Tab-separated table of C-alpha atoms in Angstrom:
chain	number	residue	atom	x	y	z
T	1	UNK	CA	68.935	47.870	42.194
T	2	UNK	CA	69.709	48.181	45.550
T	3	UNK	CA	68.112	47.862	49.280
T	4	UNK	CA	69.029	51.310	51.157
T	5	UNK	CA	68.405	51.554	54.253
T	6	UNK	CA	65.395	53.468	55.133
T	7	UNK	CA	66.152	56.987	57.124
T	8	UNK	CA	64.557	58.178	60.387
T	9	UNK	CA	61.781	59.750	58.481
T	10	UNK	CA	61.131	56.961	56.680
T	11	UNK	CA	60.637	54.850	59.567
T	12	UNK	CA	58.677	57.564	61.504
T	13	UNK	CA	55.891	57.665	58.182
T	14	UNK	CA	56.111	54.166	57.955
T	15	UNK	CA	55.067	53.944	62.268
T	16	UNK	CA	52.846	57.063	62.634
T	17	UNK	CA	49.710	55.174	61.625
T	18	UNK	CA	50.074	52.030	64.187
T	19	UNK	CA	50.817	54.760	66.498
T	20	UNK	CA	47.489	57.012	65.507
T	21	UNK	CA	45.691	53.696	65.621
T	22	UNK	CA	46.733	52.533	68.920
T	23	UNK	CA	45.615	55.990	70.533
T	24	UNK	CA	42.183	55.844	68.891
T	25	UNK	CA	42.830	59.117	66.584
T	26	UNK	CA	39.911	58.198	63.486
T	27	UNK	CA	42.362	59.021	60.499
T	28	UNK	CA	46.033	57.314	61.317
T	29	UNK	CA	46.423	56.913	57.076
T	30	UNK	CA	48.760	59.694	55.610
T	31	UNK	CA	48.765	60.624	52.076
T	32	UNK	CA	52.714	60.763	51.207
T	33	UNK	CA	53.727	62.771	48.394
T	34	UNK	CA	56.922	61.993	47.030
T	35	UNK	CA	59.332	63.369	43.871
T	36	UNK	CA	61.687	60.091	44.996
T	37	UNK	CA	62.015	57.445	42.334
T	38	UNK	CA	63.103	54.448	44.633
T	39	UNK	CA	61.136	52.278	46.898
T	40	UNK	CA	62.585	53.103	50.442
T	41	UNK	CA	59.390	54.230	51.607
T	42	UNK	CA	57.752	50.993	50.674
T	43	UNK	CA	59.955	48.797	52.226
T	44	UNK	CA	59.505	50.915	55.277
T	45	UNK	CA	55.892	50.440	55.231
T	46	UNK	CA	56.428	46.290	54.281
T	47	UNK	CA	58.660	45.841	57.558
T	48	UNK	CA	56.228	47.938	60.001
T	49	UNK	CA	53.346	45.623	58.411
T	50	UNK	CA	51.558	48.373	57.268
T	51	UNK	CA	49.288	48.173	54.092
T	52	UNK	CA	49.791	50.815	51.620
T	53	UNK	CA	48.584	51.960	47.625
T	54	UNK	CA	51.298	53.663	45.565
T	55	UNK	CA	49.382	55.952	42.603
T	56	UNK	CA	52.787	56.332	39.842
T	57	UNK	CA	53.089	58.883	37.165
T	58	UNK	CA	53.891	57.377	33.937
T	59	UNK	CA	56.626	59.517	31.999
T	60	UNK	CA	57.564	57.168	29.120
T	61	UNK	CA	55.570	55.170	26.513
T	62	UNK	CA	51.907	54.964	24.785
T	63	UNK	CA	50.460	55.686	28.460
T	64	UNK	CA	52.479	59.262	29.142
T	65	UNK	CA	50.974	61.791	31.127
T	66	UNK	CA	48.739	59.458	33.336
T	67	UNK	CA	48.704	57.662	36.827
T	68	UNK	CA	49.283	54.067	37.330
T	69	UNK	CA	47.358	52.516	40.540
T	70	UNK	CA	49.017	49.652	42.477
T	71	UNK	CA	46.349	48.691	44.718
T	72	UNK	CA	48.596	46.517	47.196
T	73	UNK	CA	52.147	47.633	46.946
T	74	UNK	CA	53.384	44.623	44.937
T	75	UNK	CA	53.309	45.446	41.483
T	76	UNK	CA	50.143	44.843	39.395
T	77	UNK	CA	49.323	48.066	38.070
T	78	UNK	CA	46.158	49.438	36.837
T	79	UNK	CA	46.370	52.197	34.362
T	80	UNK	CA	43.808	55.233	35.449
T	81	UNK	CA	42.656	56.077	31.955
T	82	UNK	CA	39.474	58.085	33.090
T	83	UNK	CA	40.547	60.494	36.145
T	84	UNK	CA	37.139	61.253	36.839
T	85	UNK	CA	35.791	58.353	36.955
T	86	UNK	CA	38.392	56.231	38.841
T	87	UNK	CA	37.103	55.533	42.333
T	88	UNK	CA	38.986	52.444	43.853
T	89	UNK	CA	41.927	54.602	45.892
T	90	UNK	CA	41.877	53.856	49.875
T	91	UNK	CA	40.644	57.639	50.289
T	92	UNK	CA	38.314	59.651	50.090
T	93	UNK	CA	37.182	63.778	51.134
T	94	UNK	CA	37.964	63.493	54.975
T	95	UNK	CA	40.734	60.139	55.158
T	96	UNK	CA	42.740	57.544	54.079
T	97	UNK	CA	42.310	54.097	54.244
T	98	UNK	CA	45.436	52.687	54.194
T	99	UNK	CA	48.807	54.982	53.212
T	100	UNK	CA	48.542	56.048	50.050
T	101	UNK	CA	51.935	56.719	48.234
T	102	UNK	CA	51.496	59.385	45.104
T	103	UNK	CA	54.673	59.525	43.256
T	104	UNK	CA	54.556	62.691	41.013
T	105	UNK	CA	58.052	61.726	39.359
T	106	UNK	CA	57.297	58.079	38.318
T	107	UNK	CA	59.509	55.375	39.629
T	108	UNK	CA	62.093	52.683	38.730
T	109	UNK	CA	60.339	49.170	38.683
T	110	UNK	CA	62.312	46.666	40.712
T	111	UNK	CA	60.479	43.083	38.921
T	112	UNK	CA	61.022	44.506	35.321
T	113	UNK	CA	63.860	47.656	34.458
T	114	UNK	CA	61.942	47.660	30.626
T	115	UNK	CA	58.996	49.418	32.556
T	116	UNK	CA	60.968	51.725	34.426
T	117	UNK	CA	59.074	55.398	33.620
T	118	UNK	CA	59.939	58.553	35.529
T	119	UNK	CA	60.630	62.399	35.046
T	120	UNK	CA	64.915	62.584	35.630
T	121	UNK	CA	66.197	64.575	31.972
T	122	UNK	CA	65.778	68.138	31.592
T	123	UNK	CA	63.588	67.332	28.148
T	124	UNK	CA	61.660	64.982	30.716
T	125	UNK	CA	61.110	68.173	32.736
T	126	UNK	CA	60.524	70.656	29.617
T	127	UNK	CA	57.484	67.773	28.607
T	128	UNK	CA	56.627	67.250	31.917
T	129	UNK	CA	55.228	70.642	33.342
T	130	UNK	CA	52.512	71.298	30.599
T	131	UNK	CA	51.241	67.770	30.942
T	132	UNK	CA	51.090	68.323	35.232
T	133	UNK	CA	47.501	69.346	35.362
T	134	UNK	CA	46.792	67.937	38.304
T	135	UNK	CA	42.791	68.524	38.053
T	136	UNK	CA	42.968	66.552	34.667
T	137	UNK	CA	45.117	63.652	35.201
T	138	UNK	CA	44.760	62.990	39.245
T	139	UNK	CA	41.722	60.453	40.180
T	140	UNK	CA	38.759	62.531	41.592
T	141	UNK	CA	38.967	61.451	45.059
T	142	UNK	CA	42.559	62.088	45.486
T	143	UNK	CA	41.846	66.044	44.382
T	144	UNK	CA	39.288	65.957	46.976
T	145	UNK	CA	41.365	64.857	49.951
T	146	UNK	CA	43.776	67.325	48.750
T	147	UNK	CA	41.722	70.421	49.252
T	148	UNK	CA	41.223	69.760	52.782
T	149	UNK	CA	44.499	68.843	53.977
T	150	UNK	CA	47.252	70.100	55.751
T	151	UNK	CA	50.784	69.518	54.438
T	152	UNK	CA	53.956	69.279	55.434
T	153	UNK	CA	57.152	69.334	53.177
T	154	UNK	CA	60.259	67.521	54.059
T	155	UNK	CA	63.366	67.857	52.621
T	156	UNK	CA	62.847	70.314	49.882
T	157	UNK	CA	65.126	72.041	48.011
T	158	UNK	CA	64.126	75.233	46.702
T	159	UNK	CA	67.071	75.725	44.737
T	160	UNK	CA	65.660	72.993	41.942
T	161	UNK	CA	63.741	75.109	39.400
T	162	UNK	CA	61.672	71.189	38.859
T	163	UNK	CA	60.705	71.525	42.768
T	164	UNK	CA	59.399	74.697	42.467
T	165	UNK	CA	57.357	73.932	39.416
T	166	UNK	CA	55.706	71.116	41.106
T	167	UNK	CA	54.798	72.983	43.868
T	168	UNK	CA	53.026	75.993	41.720
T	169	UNK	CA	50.949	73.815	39.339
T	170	UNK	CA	50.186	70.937	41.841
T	171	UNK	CA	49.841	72.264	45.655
T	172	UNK	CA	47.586	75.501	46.793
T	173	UNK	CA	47.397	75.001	50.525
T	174	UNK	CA	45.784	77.563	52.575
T	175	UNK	CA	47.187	79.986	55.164
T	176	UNK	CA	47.813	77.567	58.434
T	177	UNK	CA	47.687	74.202	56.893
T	178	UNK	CA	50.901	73.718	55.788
T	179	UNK	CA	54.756	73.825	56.925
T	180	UNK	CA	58.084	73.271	54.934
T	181	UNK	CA	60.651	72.282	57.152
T	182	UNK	CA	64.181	74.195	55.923
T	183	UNK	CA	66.765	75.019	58.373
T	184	UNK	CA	68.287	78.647	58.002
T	185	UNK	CA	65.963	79.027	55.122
T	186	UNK	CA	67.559	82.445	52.512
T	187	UNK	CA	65.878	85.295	51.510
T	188	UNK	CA	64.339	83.369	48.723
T	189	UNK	CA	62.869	80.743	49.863
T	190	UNK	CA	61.585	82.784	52.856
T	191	UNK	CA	59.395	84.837	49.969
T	192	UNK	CA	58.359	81.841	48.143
T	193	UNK	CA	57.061	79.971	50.724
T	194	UNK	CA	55.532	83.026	52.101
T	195	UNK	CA	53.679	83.245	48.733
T	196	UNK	CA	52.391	80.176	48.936
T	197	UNK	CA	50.834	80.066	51.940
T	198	UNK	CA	53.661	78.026	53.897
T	199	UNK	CA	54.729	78.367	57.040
T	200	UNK	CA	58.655	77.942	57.403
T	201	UNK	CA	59.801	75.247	60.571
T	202	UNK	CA	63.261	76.696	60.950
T	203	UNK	CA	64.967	73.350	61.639
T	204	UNK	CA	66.929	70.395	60.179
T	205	UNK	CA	65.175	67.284	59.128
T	206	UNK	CA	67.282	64.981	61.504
T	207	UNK	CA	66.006	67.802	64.441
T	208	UNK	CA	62.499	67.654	62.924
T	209	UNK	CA	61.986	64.061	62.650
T	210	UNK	CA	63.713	63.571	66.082
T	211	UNK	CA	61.705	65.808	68.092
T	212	UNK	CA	58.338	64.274	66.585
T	213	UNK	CA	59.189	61.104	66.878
T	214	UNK	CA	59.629	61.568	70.382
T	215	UNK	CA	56.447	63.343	70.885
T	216	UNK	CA	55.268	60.448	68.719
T	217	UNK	CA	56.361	58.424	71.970
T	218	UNK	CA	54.256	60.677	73.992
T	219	UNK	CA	51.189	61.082	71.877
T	220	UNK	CA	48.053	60.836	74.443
T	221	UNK	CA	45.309	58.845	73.452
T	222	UNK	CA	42.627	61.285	71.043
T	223	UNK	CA	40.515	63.612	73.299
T	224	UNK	CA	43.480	63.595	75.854
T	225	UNK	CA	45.131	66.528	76.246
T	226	UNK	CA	48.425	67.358	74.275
């Protein structure tokens, strides 16, 4: 129970929509997809005054297996019980309202440790993959956004057999749309990404997140040229 320090790349997701907004681009919202348990990004988000949703996998208790909504970032939770059916998320087939934070992993709960829930034991893992049916469990609109949008993965490691389960039964991007960002990436990961579509950016994160933030500085307003 801690307050870390956010990183660079925190602070560049938590400042790249005021900076879309400010240059008139029509979707400035990101849909952030972490496997992190803590609440870095959050606190980001809280101290650039940016409004954001968090959707939390719940890997302990009566509720397993399903998504808990927190509609402002402060802790009251609504249990999505009927996937289908579940329409109050800031997104929808083309954009995001406000950031939406979709933690696959669950998360600790700083207010109350009793509800902490998320996936950290290899038996949590073993359970976990059969129940990861994304098209069964995720909230309709959120699979909807996720078929037409690009991705871009940050920091990770292929060497985690969990990572490269999530990736299989929850991502299928398309040829073009998304990046993984792995400096001096092996052999193996060169072929995996390959077979899923992903295009390699053959750099660190600190070089990564550097150089965009920078162009970030640049960024002309939309219909400018680049």
């Amino acid at each position: 129970d801690a307050d870390y320090p956010p990183t660079p790349a925190h602070q560049l997701l938590a400042a790249l929509p005021a900076t879309l907004r400010k240059q008139g681009y029509p979707y400035p919202c990101q849909l952030v997809i972490t496997l992190n348990f803590d609440d870095v990004l959050e606190r980001a988000l809280q101290a650039a005054g940016e409004p954001y949703d968090v959707v939390t996998y719940v890997a302990e208790g009566d509720h397993r297996g399903t998504f808990l909504h927190d509609p402002t970032g402060e802790g009251e939770n609504i249990l999505i019980d009927r996937p289908n059916e579940y329409l109050d998320l800031p997104i929808d087939q083309t954009a995001a309202r406000r950031t939406l934070i979709l933690k696959i992993h669950g998360a600790i709960d700083r207010q109350n440790s009793d509800a902490d829930s998320y996936v950290i034991t290899e038996d949590h893992f073993i359970n976990f993959v059969p129940r990861m049916d994304v098209a069964s469990i995720a909230p309709a609109p959120l699979l909807a956004f996720l078929k037409r949008s690009y991705f871009l993965f940050l920091g990770y490691d292929l060497s985690a057999w969990n990572l490269r389960t999530v990736l299989q039964r929850v991502f299928a991007p398309r040829r073009g749309y998304a990046w993984a960002v792995e400096p001096a990436p092996s052999a193996m990961s060169q072929k995996f990404w390959n077979r899923h579509s992903v295009d390699i950016l053959d750099l660190s994160l600190e070089q990564f997140v550097a150089g965009l933030s920078e162009r970030m500085q640049n960024l002309p307003a939309a219909g400018g040229r680049p």
